[in-house]
Short mmCIF file of C-alpha atoms and ligand atoms in Angstrom, two decimals:
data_model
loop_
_atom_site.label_atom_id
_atom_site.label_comp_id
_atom_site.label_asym_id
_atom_site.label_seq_id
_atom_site.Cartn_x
_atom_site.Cartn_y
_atom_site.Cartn_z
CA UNK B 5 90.44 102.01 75.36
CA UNK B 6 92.40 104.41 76.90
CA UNK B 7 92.32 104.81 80.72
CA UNK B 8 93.65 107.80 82.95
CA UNK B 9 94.45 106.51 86.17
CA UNK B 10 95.25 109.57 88.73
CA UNK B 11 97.30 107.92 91.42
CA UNK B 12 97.98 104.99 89.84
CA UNK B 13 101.14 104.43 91.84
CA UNK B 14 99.51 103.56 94.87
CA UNK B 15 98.07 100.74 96.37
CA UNK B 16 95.16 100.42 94.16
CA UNK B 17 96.19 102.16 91.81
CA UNK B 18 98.81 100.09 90.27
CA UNK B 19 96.82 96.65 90.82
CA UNK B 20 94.24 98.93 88.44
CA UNK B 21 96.65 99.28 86.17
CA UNK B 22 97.93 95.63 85.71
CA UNK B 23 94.25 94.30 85.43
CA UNK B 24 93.48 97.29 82.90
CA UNK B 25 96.90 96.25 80.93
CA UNK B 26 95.78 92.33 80.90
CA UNK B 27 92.44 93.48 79.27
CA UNK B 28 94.73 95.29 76.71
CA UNK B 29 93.81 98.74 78.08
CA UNK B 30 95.97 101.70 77.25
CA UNK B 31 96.73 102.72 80.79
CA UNK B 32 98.25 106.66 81.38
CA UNK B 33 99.30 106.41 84.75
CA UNK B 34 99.26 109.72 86.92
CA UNK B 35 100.82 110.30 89.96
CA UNK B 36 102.92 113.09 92.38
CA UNK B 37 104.05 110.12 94.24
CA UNK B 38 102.87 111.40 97.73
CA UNK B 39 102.14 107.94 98.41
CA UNK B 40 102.40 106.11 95.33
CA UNK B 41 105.75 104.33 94.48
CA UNK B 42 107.62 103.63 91.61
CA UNK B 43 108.14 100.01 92.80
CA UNK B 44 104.66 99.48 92.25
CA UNK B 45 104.84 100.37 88.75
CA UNK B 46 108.20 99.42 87.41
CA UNK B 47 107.14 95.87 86.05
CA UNK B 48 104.52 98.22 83.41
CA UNK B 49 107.66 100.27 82.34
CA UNK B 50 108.74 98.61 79.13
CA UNK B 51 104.99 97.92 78.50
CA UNK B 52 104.48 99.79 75.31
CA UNK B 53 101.05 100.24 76.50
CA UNK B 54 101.90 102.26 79.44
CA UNK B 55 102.88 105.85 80.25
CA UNK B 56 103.52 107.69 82.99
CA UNK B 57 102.52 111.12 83.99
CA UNK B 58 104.38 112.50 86.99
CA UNK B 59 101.49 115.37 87.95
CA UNK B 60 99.24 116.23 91.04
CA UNK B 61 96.06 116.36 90.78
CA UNK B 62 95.47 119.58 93.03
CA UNK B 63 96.69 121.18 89.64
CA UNK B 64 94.97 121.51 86.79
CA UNK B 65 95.55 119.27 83.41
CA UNK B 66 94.60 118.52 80.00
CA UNK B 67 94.97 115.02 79.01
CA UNK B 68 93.66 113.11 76.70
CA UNK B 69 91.81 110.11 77.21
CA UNK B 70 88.36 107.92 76.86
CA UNK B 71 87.89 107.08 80.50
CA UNK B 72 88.82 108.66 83.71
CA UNK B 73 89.64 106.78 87.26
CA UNK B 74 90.24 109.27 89.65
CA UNK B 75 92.01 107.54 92.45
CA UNK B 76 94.30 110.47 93.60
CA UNK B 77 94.47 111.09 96.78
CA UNK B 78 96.12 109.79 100.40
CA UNK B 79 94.24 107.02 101.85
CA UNK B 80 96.15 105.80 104.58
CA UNK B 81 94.80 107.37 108.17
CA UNK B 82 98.48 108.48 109.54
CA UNK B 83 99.12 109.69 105.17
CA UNK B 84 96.14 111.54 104.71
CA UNK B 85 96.51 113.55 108.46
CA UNK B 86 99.96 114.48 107.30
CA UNK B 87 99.31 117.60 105.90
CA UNK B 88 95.49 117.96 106.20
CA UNK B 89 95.32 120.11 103.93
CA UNK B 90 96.83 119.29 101.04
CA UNK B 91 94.46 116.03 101.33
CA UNK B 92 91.37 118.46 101.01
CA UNK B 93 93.31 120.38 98.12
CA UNK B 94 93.53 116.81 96.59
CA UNK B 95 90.07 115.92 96.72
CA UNK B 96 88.32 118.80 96.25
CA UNK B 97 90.77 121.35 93.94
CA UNK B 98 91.28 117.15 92.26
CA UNK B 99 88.18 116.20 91.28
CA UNK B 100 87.93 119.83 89.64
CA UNK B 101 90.38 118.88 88.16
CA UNK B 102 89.19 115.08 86.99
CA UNK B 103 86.14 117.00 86.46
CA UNK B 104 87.02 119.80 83.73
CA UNK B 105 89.09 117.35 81.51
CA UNK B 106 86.05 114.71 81.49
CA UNK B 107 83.88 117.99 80.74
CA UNK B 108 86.27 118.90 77.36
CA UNK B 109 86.75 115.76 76.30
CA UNK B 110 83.02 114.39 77.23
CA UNK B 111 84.61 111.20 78.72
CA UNK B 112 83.17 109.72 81.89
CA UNK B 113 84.53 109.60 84.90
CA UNK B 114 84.83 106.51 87.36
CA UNK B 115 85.62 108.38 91.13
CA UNK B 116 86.97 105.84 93.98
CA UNK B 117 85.37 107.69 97.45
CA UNK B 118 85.48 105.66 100.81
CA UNK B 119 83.78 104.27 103.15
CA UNK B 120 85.17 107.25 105.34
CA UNK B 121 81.77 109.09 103.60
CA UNK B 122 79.89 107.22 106.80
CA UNK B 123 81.81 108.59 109.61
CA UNK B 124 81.86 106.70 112.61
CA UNK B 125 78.40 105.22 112.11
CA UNK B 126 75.42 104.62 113.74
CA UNK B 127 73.72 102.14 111.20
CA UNK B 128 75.72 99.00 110.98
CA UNK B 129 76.07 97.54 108.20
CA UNK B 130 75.91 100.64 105.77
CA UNK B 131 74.05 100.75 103.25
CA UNK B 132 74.41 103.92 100.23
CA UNK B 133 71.35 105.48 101.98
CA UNK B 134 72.60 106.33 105.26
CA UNK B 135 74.03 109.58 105.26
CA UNK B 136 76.22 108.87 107.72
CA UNK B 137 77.71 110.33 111.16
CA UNK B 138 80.70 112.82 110.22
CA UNK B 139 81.98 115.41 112.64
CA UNK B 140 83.06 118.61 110.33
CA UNK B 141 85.87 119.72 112.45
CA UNK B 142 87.96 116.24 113.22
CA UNK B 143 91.55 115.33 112.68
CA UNK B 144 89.60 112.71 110.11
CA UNK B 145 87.46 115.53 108.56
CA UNK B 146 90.19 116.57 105.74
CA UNK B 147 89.56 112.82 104.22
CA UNK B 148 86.20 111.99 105.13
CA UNK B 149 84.65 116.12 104.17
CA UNK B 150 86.69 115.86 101.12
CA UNK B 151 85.50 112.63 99.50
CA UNK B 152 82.06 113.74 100.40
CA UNK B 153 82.56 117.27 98.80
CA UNK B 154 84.44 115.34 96.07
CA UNK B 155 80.69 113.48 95.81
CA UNK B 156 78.56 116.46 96.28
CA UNK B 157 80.90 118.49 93.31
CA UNK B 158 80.39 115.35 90.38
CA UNK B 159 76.73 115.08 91.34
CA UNK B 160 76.46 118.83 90.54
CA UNK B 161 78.85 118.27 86.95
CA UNK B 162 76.28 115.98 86.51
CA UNK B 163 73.16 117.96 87.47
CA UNK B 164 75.16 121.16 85.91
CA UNK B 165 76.15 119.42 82.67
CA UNK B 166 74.83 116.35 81.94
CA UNK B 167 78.68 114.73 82.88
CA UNK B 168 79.00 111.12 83.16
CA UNK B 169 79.76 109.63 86.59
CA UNK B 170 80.46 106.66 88.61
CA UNK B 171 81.14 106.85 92.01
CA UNK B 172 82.56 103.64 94.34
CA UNK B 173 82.77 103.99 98.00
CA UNK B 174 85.72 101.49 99.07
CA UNK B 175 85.54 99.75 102.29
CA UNK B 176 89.15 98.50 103.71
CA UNK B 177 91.03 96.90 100.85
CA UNK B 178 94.18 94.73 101.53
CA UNK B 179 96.98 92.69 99.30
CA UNK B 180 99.58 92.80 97.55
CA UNK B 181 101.32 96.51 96.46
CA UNK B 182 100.30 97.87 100.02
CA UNK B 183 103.04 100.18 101.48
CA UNK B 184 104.76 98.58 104.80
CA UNK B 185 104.70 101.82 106.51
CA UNK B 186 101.36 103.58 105.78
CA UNK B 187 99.80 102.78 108.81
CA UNK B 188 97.44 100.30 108.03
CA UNK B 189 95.93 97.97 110.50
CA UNK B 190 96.20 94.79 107.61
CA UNK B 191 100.33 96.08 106.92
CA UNK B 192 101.31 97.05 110.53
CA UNK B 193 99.88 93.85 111.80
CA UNK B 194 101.67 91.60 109.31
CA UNK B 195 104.88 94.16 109.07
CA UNK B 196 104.66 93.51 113.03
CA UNK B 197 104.19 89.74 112.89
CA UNK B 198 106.89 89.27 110.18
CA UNK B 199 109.67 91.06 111.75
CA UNK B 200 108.78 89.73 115.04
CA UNK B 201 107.95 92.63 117.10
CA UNK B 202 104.77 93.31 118.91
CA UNK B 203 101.14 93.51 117.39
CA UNK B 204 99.80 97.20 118.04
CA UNK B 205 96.03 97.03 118.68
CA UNK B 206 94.78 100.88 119.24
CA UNK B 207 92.45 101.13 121.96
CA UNK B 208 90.54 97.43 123.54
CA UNK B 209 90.60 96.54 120.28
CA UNK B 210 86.89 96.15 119.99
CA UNK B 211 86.42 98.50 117.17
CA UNK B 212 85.96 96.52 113.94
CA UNK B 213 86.33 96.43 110.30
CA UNK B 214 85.58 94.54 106.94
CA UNK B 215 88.46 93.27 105.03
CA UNK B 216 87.92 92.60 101.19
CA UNK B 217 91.25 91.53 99.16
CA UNK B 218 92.27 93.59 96.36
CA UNK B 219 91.44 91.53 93.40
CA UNK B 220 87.66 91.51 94.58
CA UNK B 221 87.55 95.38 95.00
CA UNK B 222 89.09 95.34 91.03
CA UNK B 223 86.06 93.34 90.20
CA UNK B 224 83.76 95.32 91.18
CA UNK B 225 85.32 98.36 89.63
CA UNK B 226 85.64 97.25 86.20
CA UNK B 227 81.80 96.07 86.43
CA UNK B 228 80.89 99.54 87.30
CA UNK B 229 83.19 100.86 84.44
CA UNK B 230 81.52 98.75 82.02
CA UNK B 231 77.82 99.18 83.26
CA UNK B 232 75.56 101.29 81.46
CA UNK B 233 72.94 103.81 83.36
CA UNK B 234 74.02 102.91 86.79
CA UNK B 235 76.05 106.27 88.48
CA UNK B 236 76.01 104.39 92.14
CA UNK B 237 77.68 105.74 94.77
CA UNK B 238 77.72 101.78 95.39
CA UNK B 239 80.16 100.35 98.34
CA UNK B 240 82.34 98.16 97.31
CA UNK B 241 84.28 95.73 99.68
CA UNK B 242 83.76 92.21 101.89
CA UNK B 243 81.42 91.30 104.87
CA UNK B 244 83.82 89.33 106.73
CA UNK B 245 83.80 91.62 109.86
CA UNK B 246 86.79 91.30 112.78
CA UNK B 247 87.33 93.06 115.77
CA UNK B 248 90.66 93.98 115.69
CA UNK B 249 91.81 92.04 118.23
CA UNK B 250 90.64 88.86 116.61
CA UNK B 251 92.35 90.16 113.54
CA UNK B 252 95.65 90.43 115.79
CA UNK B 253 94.85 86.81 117.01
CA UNK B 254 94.75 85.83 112.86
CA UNK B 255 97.46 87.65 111.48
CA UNK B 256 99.71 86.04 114.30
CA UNK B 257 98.24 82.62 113.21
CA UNK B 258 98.77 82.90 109.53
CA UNK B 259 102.06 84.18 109.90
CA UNK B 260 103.06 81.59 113.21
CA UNK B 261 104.90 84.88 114.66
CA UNK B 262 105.99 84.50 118.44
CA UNK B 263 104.66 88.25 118.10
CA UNK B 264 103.03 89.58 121.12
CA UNK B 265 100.11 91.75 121.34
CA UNK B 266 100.25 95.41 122.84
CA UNK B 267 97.79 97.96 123.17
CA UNK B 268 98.28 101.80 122.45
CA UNK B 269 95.75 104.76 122.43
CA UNK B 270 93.14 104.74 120.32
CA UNK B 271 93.43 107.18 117.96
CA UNK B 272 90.85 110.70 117.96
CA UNK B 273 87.73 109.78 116.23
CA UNK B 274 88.27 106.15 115.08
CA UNK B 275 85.15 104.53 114.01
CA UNK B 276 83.89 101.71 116.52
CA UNK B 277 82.34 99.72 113.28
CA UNK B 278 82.24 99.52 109.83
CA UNK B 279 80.83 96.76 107.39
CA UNK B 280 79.38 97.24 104.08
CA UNK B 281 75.87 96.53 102.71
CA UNK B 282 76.51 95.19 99.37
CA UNK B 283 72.49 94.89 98.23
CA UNK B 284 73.23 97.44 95.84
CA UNK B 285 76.48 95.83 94.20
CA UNK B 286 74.77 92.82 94.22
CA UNK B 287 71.38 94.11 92.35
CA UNK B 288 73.02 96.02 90.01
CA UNK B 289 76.48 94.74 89.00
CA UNK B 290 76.39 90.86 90.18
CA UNK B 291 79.04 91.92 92.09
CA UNK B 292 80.22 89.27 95.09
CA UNK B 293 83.43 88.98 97.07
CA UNK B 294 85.13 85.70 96.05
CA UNK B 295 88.81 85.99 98.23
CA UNK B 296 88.13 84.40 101.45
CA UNK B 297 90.61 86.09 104.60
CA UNK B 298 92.78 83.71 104.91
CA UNK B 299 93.39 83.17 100.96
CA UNK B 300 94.00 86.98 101.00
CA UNK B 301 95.64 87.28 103.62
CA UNK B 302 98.39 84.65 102.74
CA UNK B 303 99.32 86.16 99.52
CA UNK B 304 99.49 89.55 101.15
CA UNK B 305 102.06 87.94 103.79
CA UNK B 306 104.15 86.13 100.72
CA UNK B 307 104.26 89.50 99.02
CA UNK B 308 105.14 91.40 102.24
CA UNK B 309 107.45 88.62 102.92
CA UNK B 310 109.42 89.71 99.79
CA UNK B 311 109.25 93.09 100.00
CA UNK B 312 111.08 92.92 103.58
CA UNK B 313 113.67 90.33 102.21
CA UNK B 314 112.59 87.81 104.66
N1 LIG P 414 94.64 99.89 114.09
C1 LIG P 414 95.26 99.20 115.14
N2 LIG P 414 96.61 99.06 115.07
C2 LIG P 414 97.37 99.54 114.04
C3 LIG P 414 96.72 100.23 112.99
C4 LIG P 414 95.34 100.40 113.05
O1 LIG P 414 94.62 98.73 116.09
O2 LIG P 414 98.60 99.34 114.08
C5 LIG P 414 93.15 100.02 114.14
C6 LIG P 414 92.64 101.44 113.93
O3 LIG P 414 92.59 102.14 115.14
C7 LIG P 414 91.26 101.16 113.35
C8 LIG P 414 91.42 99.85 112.56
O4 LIG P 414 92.62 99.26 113.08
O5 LIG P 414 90.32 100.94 114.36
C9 LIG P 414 91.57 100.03 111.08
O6 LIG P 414 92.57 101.01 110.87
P1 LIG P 414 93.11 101.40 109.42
O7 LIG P 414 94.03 102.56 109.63
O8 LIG P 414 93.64 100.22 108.70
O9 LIG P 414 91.83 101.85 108.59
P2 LIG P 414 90.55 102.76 108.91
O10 LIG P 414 89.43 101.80 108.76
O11 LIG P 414 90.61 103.31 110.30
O12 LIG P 414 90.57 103.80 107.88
#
């Protein structure tokens, strides 16, 4: 089969493409390489299987292909506030985009929203139904109002014209191919710990999150790819819920950094919590998390390890 991969440079995107290419996948990579790096993808580049597009998705495009994963789009928090608007050009003018090709070609399309849908909610953990807690006018809004206009436009191609959809809402997804300076609490931390300087928790460090490892999110993708009749959205992720403090605490123990821990302000509009409800995974793709933290999180400090030189 061959697979379109918008932003397959980035984080996800190329461990997408490598799982795709071991299945014997065509892959055509596409990518503006806001965030996404070639460094991620230079491994594929004598792969006779792969290609890469250098495009953005905010413009329009005419590819051909028999499946669509639309993962364009910045993900980080300090990436996608950068220039706020571009990231609502990306997601909204981008799944347009995704959107119109998939509509010529009649190929369906596979769309990775986030978690970020939720807002800063008040139902913990979050299941699909809860329509979440999202202020319209936040420093946050240009990520977490675009995915969920990105949502609202494919459910009306769908309504519209009978398009074929599959939506994924990603909860915080960590390993190997991560950028060390996208902000991330999982690279910071270990980027921190690794060169020996201190641990920067934002705020008490109270807040928490859900870590799931990369290979685990992949799962779940390519059993919603290959299901039949089941559009989702459907969160996709791990359970295993740390303040981030605790998560400090770990990363310095995995590593055995003589890091300290500081504290800085908490960013505008953080969540407080976020954990997925994965009944709906579960019932209809089998899907369960297998990469326990501190599996995960070793191989994401070997590969961060080498990426530093240390
Ligand atoms: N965070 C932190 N220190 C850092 C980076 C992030 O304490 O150096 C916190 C951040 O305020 C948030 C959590 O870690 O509460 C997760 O942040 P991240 O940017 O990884 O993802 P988010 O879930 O906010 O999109």
């Amino acid at each position: 089969m061959k697979v379109l991969i918008t932003g397959g440079a980035g984080f996800i995107g190329s461990n997408l493409c490598e799982r795709l290419l071991n299945e014997g996948d065509e892959v055509l990579c596409m990518d503006n390489f806001f965030t996404g790096s070639k460094e991620n993808i230079k491994e594929f580049k004598d792969n006779y299987n792969f290609e890469l597009i250098r495009h953005d998705i905010s413009e329009p495009f005419n590819i051909e292909a028999d499946f669509i994963i639309n993962l364009a789009c910045p993900a980080s928090v300090p990436f996608y506030q950068k220039n706020p608007l571009k990231t609502m050009k990306d997601n909204v003018f981008g799944i347009f985009n995704v959107m119109e090709n998939a509509r010529r070609l009649n190929v369906p399309v596979l769309h990775t929203s986030t978690s970020e849908v939720y807002g800063s909610p008040s139902v913990h953990p979050q299941p699909e139904t809860y329509s979440g807690n999202v202020n319209p006018t936040s420093i946050r809004s240009c990520y977490d109002e675009g995915k969920r206009a990105a949502e609202t436009i494919m459910f009306d191609y769908r309504r519209t014209y009978g398009a074929d959809i599959k939506i994924v809402r990603v909860f915080n997804t960590y390993g190997p191919k991560m950028l060390e300076d996208d902000g991330r609490v999982v690279s910071n931390f270990i980027v921190q710990a690794l060169k020996g300087i201190d641990l920067t928790v934002y705020g008490d460090g109270k807040q928490n999150r859900s870590f799931c490892y990369i290979s685990d999110l992949l799962d779940g993708i390519m059993l919603l790819k290959d299901s039949k009749n089941f559009t989702g959205p459907v969160n996709l992720g791990n359970t295993y819920e740390f303040t981030i403090i605790d998560f400090a605490k770990l990363v310095l123990s995995l590593t055995g950094s003589k890091s300290k821990i500081v504290f800085k302000e908490l960013p505008k509009d953080d969540p407080i919590q976020r954990r997925p409800d994965l009944s709906l995974a579960k019932e209809n793709l089998g899907y369960s998390p297998k990469v326990d933290i501190e599996t995960g999180l070793k191989l994401t400090i070997e590969y961060f390890k080498k990426r530093l030189g240390l």
